[in-house]
mmCIF file of C-alpha atoms in Angstrom:
data_model
loop_
_atom_site.group_PDB
_atom_site.id
_atom_site.type_symbol
_atom_site.label_atom_id
_atom_site.label_comp_id
_atom_site.label_asym_id
_atom_site.label_seq_id
_atom_site.Cartn_x
_atom_site.Cartn_y
_atom_site.Cartn_z
ATOM 1 C CA MET A 1 217.432 104.720 -22.488
ATOM 2 C CA SER A 2 217.144 103.315 -18.991
ATOM 3 C CA MET A 3 219.941 103.523 -16.451
ATOM 4 C CA SER A 4 219.928 101.528 -13.251
ATOM 5 C CA LEU A 5 222.069 102.013 -10.190
ATOM 6 C CA GLN A 6 223.459 98.498 -10.643
ATOM 7 C CA GLY A 7 224.444 99.342 -14.222
ATOM 8 C CA ALA A 8 226.227 102.491 -13.100
ATOM 9 C CA LEU A 9 228.062 100.553 -10.383
ATOM 10 C CA ARG A 10 229.124 97.837 -12.830
ATOM 11 C CA SER A 11 230.490 100.409 -15.265
ATOM 12 C CA LYS A 12 232.522 102.306 -12.635
ATOM 13 C CA LEU A 13 233.609 99.704 -10.070
ATOM 14 C CA ARG A 14 235.570 96.456 -10.198
ATOM 15 C CA GLY A 15 236.446 93.603 -7.835
ATOM 16 C CA ARG A 16 235.686 93.682 -4.123
ATOM 17 C CA LYS A 17 234.391 97.259 -4.216
ATOM 18 C CA LEU A 18 231.799 96.275 -6.840
ATOM 19 C CA ASP A 19 230.764 93.213 -4.821
ATOM 20 C CA ARG A 20 230.446 95.295 -1.647
ATOM 21 C CA TRP A 21 228.269 97.972 -3.291
ATOM 22 C CA LEU A 22 226.069 95.423 -5.048
ATOM 23 C CA SER A 23 225.475 93.742 -1.671
ATOM 24 C CA TYR A 24 224.581 97.156 -0.157
ATOM 25 C CA VAL A 25 222.113 97.833 -2.970
ATOM 26 C CA SER A 26 220.341 94.508 -2.483
ATOM 27 C CA LYS A 27 220.515 94.404 1.346
ATOM 28 C CA TYR A 28 219.335 97.982 1.988
ATOM 29 C CA ARG A 29 217.154 98.315 -1.144
ATOM 30 C CA ILE A 30 219.058 101.364 -2.343
ATOM 31 C CA GLU A 31 217.675 102.874 -5.498
ATOM 32 C CA VAL A 32 217.648 106.078 -7.484
ATOM 33 C CA ASN A 33 214.125 106.376 -8.846
ATOM 34 C CA GLN A 34 213.120 108.084 -12.089
ATOM 35 C CA LYS A 35 212.034 111.289 -10.384
ATOM 36 C CA GLU A 36 215.394 111.636 -8.596
ATOM 37 C CA PHE A 37 217.359 110.837 -11.743
ATOM 38 C CA ALA A 38 215.345 113.419 -13.718
ATOM 39 C CA SER A 39 215.917 116.047 -11.029
ATOM 40 C CA VAL A 40 219.667 115.403 -11.142
ATOM 41 C CA LEU A 41 219.655 116.112 -14.870
ATOM 42 C CA LYS A 42 217.278 119.082 -14.594
ATOM 43 C CA LEU A 43 218.893 120.804 -11.601
ATOM 44 C CA GLY A 44 222.513 119.832 -12.199
ATOM 45 C CA SER A 45 222.699 118.217 -8.779
ATOM 46 C CA VAL A 46 224.859 115.457 -7.349
ATOM 47 C CA ILE A 47 223.557 112.331 -5.592
ATOM 48 C CA THR A 48 225.715 110.865 -2.827
ATOM 49 C CA LEU A 49 224.897 107.543 -1.179
ATOM 50 C CA TYR A 50 226.193 106.897 2.324
ATOM 51 C CA VAL A 51 226.256 103.371 3.754
ATOM 52 C CA ASP A 52 228.057 102.900 7.032
ATOM 53 C CA GLY A 53 227.977 101.516 10.521
ATOM 54 C CA ILE A 54 226.993 103.813 13.352
ATOM 55 C CA ASP A 55 227.426 103.603 17.124
ATOM 56 C CA ILE A 56 225.176 105.666 19.421
ATOM 57 C CA ASP A 57 225.618 105.252 23.181
ATOM 58 C CA GLY A 58 226.915 101.691 22.768
ATOM 59 C CA ILE A 59 224.191 100.626 20.308
ATOM 60 C CA SER A 60 225.688 99.633 16.950
ATOM 61 C CA GLY A 61 223.959 99.243 13.611
ATOM 62 C CA ASP A 62 223.970 100.121 9.943
ATOM 63 C CA PHE A 63 222.393 102.994 8.083
ATOM 64 C CA ALA A 64 221.998 104.089 4.478
ATOM 65 C CA MET A 65 221.282 107.674 3.457
ATOM 66 C CA LYS A 66 220.809 109.510 0.178
ATOM 67 C CA GLU A 67 221.974 113.109 -0.238
ATOM 68 C CA ILE A 68 221.068 115.286 -3.228
ATOM 69 C CA ARG A 69 223.036 118.536 -3.402
ATOM 70 C CA VAL A 70 222.623 121.538 -5.699
ATOM 71 C CA VAL A 71 225.188 124.337 -5.684
ATOM 72 C CA GLY A 72 224.761 127.418 -7.805
ATOM 73 C CA THR A 73 224.745 131.170 -8.137
ATOM 74 C CA GLY A 74 221.851 133.537 -8.408
ATOM 75 C CA TYR A 75 218.515 133.835 -6.702
ATOM 76 C CA ASN A 76 216.549 130.782 -7.893
ATOM 77 C CA VAL A 77 216.848 129.033 -4.517
ATOM 78 C CA ASP A 78 213.071 128.743 -4.026
ATOM 79 C CA ARG A 79 212.691 126.954 -7.370
ATOM 80 C CA ILE A 80 215.432 124.491 -6.362
ATOM 81 C CA VAL A 81 213.831 123.899 -2.936
ATOM 82 C CA ASP A 82 210.401 123.303 -4.521
ATOM 83 C CA ALA A 83 211.912 120.820 -6.978
ATOM 84 C CA LEU A 84 213.612 118.924 -4.141
ATOM 85 C CA VAL A 85 210.448 118.919 -1.999
ATOM 86 C CA GLU A 86 208.766 116.920 -4.807
ATOM 87 C CA LEU A 87 211.239 114.091 -4.044
ATOM 88 C CA THR A 88 209.892 113.909 -0.438
ATOM 89 C CA PRO A 89 213.159 113.999 1.501
ATOM 90 C CA ARG A 90 213.120 114.114 5.296
ATOM 91 C CA LEU A 91 215.272 117.258 5.546
ATOM 92 C CA ILE A 92 216.415 120.036 3.217
ATOM 93 C CA THR A 93 219.113 122.501 4.252
ATOM 94 C CA VAL A 94 219.566 125.825 2.483
ATOM 95 C CA GLN A 95 222.767 127.849 2.789
ATOM 96 C CA LEU A 96 223.082 131.287 1.219
ATOM 97 C CA ARG A 97 226.563 132.803 1.135
ATOM 98 C CA GLN A 98 226.956 136.572 0.756
ATOM 99 C CA GLY A 99 224.101 136.634 -1.749
ATOM 100 C CA VAL A 100 226.484 135.237 -4.357
ATOM 101 C CA TRP A 101 226.059 131.474 -4.201
ATOM 102 C CA PHE A 102 223.813 128.915 -2.562
ATOM 103 C CA MET A 103 223.926 125.267 -1.542
ATOM 104 C CA VAL A 104 220.683 123.306 -1.178
ATOM 105 C CA THR A 105 220.952 119.748 0.167
ATOM 106 C CA SER A 106 218.211 117.174 0.689
ATOM 107 C CA TYR A 107 218.598 114.112 2.911
ATOM 108 C CA THR A 108 216.601 110.888 2.693
ATOM 109 C CA SER A 109 217.094 108.014 5.096
ATOM 110 C CA MET A 110 216.811 104.726 3.202
ATOM 111 C CA PHE A 111 217.672 102.271 5.985
ATOM 112 C CA ILE A 112 218.370 102.430 9.726
ATOM 113 C CA ASP A 113 218.864 99.354 11.914
ATOM 114 C CA THR A 114 215.950 98.898 14.321
ATOM 115 C CA ALA A 115 218.175 99.014 17.429
ATOM 116 C CA VAL A 116 219.712 102.310 16.283
ATOM 117 C CA LYS A 117 216.283 103.671 15.363
ATOM 118 C CA LYS A 118 214.975 102.924 18.859
ATOM 119 C CA LYS A 119 217.974 104.698 20.372
ATOM 120 C CA LEU A 120 217.499 107.710 18.075
ATOM 121 C CA PHE A 121 213.881 108.106 19.254
ATOM 122 C CA GLN A 122 215.312 109.042 22.646
ATOM 123 C CA PHE A 123 216.856 112.112 21.018
ATOM 124 C CA ILE A 124 213.601 113.485 19.564
ATOM 125 C CA ASN A 125 213.226 117.238 20.200
ATOM 126 C CA ILE A 126 216.980 117.668 20.703
ATOM 127 C CA ARG A 127 218.247 120.184 18.164
ATOM 128 C CA ARG A 128 221.800 119.949 16.934
ATOM 129 C CA MET A 129 221.564 122.151 13.877
ATOM 130 C CA VAL A 130 221.060 125.878 14.324
ATOM 131 C CA CYS A 131 218.527 127.069 11.756
ATOM 132 C CA LYS A 132 217.636 130.687 11.126
ATOM 133 C CA LYS A 133 214.217 129.617 9.874
ATOM 134 C CA ILE A 134 212.455 126.220 9.738
ATOM 135 C CA ILE A 135 209.569 125.535 7.354
ATOM 136 C CA SER A 136 207.552 122.316 6.938
ATOM 137 C CA LYS A 137 206.285 121.447 3.461
ATOM 138 C CA GLU A 138 204.689 118.116 2.563
ATOM 139 C CA LYS A 139 206.407 116.035 5.307
ATOM 140 C CA THR A 140 209.759 117.731 4.641
ATOM 141 C CA ARG A 141 211.533 120.087 7.023
ATOM 142 C CA ILE A 142 213.405 122.938 5.354
ATOM 143 C CA CYS A 143 216.181 124.481 7.438
ATOM 144 C CA TYR A 144 217.617 127.839 6.359
ATOM 145 C CA LEU A 145 221.151 128.081 7.782
ATOM 146 C CA ASP A 146 223.234 131.200 8.404
#
Protein backbone atom coordinates (compact mmCIF):
# COMPACT_ATOMS: atom_id res chain seq x y z
CA MET A 1 0.00 0.00 0.00
CA SER A 2 1.36 3.41 -0.91
CA MET A 3 0.58 6.53 1.07
CA SER A 4 1.34 9.99 -0.22
CA LEU A 5 1.44 13.23 1.70
CA GLN A 6 -1.32 14.61 -0.54
CA GLY A 7 -3.49 11.58 0.27
CA ALA A 8 -2.97 12.07 3.99
CA LEU A 9 -3.83 15.77 3.69
CA ARG A 10 -6.99 15.02 1.70
CA SER A 11 -8.16 12.50 4.29
CA LYS A 12 -7.60 14.83 7.28
CA LEU A 13 -8.25 18.36 6.00
CA ARG A 14 -11.17 20.12 4.33
CA GLY A 15 -11.85 23.50 2.70
CA ARG A 16 -9.40 26.38 2.80
CA LYS A 17 -6.97 24.55 5.08
CA LEU A 18 -6.71 21.70 2.55
CA ASP A 19 -6.20 24.16 -0.32
CA ARG A 20 -3.51 26.03 1.62
CA TRP A 21 -1.55 22.87 2.49
CA LEU A 22 -1.82 21.47 -1.03
CA SER A 23 -0.40 24.76 -2.35
CA TYR A 24 2.47 24.51 0.20
CA VAL A 25 3.23 20.95 -0.90
CA SER A 26 3.43 21.92 -4.57
CA LYS A 27 5.15 25.31 -4.10
CA TYR A 28 7.87 24.16 -1.67
CA ARG A 29 8.11 20.55 -2.94
CA ILE A 30 7.35 19.12 0.48
CA GLU A 31 7.47 15.36 0.62
CA VAL A 32 7.84 12.50 3.04
CA ASN A 33 9.97 9.94 1.24
CA GLN A 34 9.85 6.17 1.73
CA LYS A 35 12.86 6.10 4.03
CA GLU A 36 11.34 8.74 6.34
CA PHE A 37 7.95 7.03 6.35
CA ALA A 38 9.58 3.67 7.19
CA SER A 39 11.58 5.26 10.01
CA VAL A 40 8.40 6.75 11.48
CA LEU A 41 6.86 3.29 11.61
CA LYS A 42 10.05 1.60 12.85
CA LEU A 43 11.03 4.14 15.51
CA GLY A 44 7.57 5.29 16.58
CA SER A 45 8.45 8.88 15.74
CA VAL A 46 6.36 11.88 14.77
CA ILE A 47 6.91 14.04 11.67
CA THR A 48 6.02 17.73 11.93
CA LEU A 49 6.07 20.03 8.92
CA TYR A 50 6.55 23.75 9.50
CA VAL A 51 5.73 26.26 6.76
CA ASP A 52 5.79 29.91 7.73
CA GLY A 53 7.00 33.37 6.94
CA ILE A 54 10.12 34.63 8.67
CA ASP A 55 11.57 38.11 9.18
CA ILE A 56 15.29 38.53 9.97
CA ASP A 57 16.64 42.07 10.31
CA GLY A 58 13.96 43.46 7.98
CA ILE A 59 14.36 40.73 5.34
CA SER A 60 11.14 38.74 4.91
CA GLY A 61 10.64 35.38 3.26
CA ASP A 62 9.18 31.92 3.56
CA PHE A 63 10.66 28.72 4.88
CA ALA A 64 9.63 25.08 5.15
CA MET A 65 11.17 22.66 7.64
CA LYS A 66 10.68 19.01 8.53
CA GLU A 67 11.09 17.79 12.11
CA ILE A 68 11.21 14.11 13.08
CA ARG A 69 10.99 13.51 16.83
CA VAL A 70 11.42 10.31 18.84
CA VAL A 71 10.65 10.26 22.55
CA GLY A 72 11.22 7.18 24.64
CA THR A 73 12.64 5.55 27.72
CA GLY A 74 15.69 3.41 28.11
CA TYR A 75 19.20 3.56 26.77
CA ASN A 76 18.83 2.91 23.02
CA VAL A 77 19.54 6.55 22.13
CA ASP A 78 22.54 5.70 19.91
CA ARG A 79 20.42 3.33 17.82
CA ILE A 80 17.80 6.07 17.35
CA VAL A 81 20.47 8.65 16.41
CA ASP A 82 22.04 6.25 13.88
CA ALA A 83 18.64 5.58 12.32
CA LEU A 84 17.95 9.31 12.00
CA VAL A 85 21.42 10.01 10.55
CA GLU A 86 20.47 7.69 7.64
CA LEU A 87 17.78 10.26 6.70
CA THR A 88 20.52 12.94 6.25
CA PRO A 89 19.03 15.76 8.32
CA ARG A 90 20.99 18.97 8.85
CA LEU A 91 20.80 18.84 12.66
CA ILE A 92 19.94 16.26 15.31
CA THR A 93 19.43 17.25 18.94
CA VAL A 94 19.60 14.71 21.75
CA GLN A 95 18.17 15.41 25.20
CA LEU A 96 18.59 12.95 28.05
CA ARG A 97 16.53 13.60 31.17
CA GLN A 98 17.63 12.07 34.49
CA GLY A 99 18.58 8.85 32.70
CA VAL A 100 14.89 7.97 32.51
CA TRP A 101 13.71 9.30 29.16
CA PHE A 102 15.16 10.81 26.01
CA MET A 103 14.06 13.03 23.15
CA VAL A 104 15.88 12.87 19.81
CA THR A 105 14.85 15.39 17.14
CA SER A 106 16.12 15.77 13.59
CA TYR A 107 15.64 18.91 11.50
CA THR A 108 15.70 19.15 7.71
CA SER A 109 15.31 22.43 5.87
CA MET A 110 13.21 21.87 2.74
CA PHE A 111 12.91 25.45 1.49
CA ILE A 112 14.30 28.87 2.45
CA ASP A 113 13.72 32.03 0.41
CA THR A 114 16.94 33.20 -1.25
CA ALA A 115 16.84 36.65 0.41
CA VAL A 116 16.48 35.04 3.85
CA LYS A 117 19.20 32.52 3.03
CA LYS A 118 21.62 35.31 2.13
CA LYS A 119 20.83 37.07 5.40
CA LEU A 120 21.31 33.85 7.38
CA PHE A 121 24.82 33.40 5.91
CA GLN A 122 25.80 36.51 7.87
CA PHE A 123 25.11 34.57 11.06
CA ILE A 124 27.44 31.64 10.29
CA ASN A 125 29.61 30.71 13.29
CA ILE A 126 27.18 32.36 15.73
CA ARG A 127 26.02 29.73 18.21
CA ARG A 128 22.61 30.05 19.78
CA MET A 129 22.19 26.55 21.12
CA VAL A 130 24.36 25.42 24.01
CA CYS A 131 25.51 21.86 23.34
CA LYS A 132 27.39 19.70 25.80
CA LYS A 133 28.92 17.76 22.92
CA ILE A 134 28.77 18.22 19.12
CA ILE A 135 29.50 15.37 16.71
CA SER A 136 29.48 15.42 12.89
CA LYS A 137 28.35 12.28 11.07
CA GLU A 138 27.73 12.12 7.33
CA LYS A 139 26.91 15.85 6.84
CA THR A 140 24.74 15.89 9.98
CA ARG A 141 25.56 17.74 13.18
CA ILE A 142 24.50 15.97 16.37
CA CYS A 143 24.07 18.22 19.40
CA TYR A 144 23.85 16.61 22.85
CA LEU A 145 21.97 19.04 25.12
CA ASP A 146 22.00 19.21 28.92
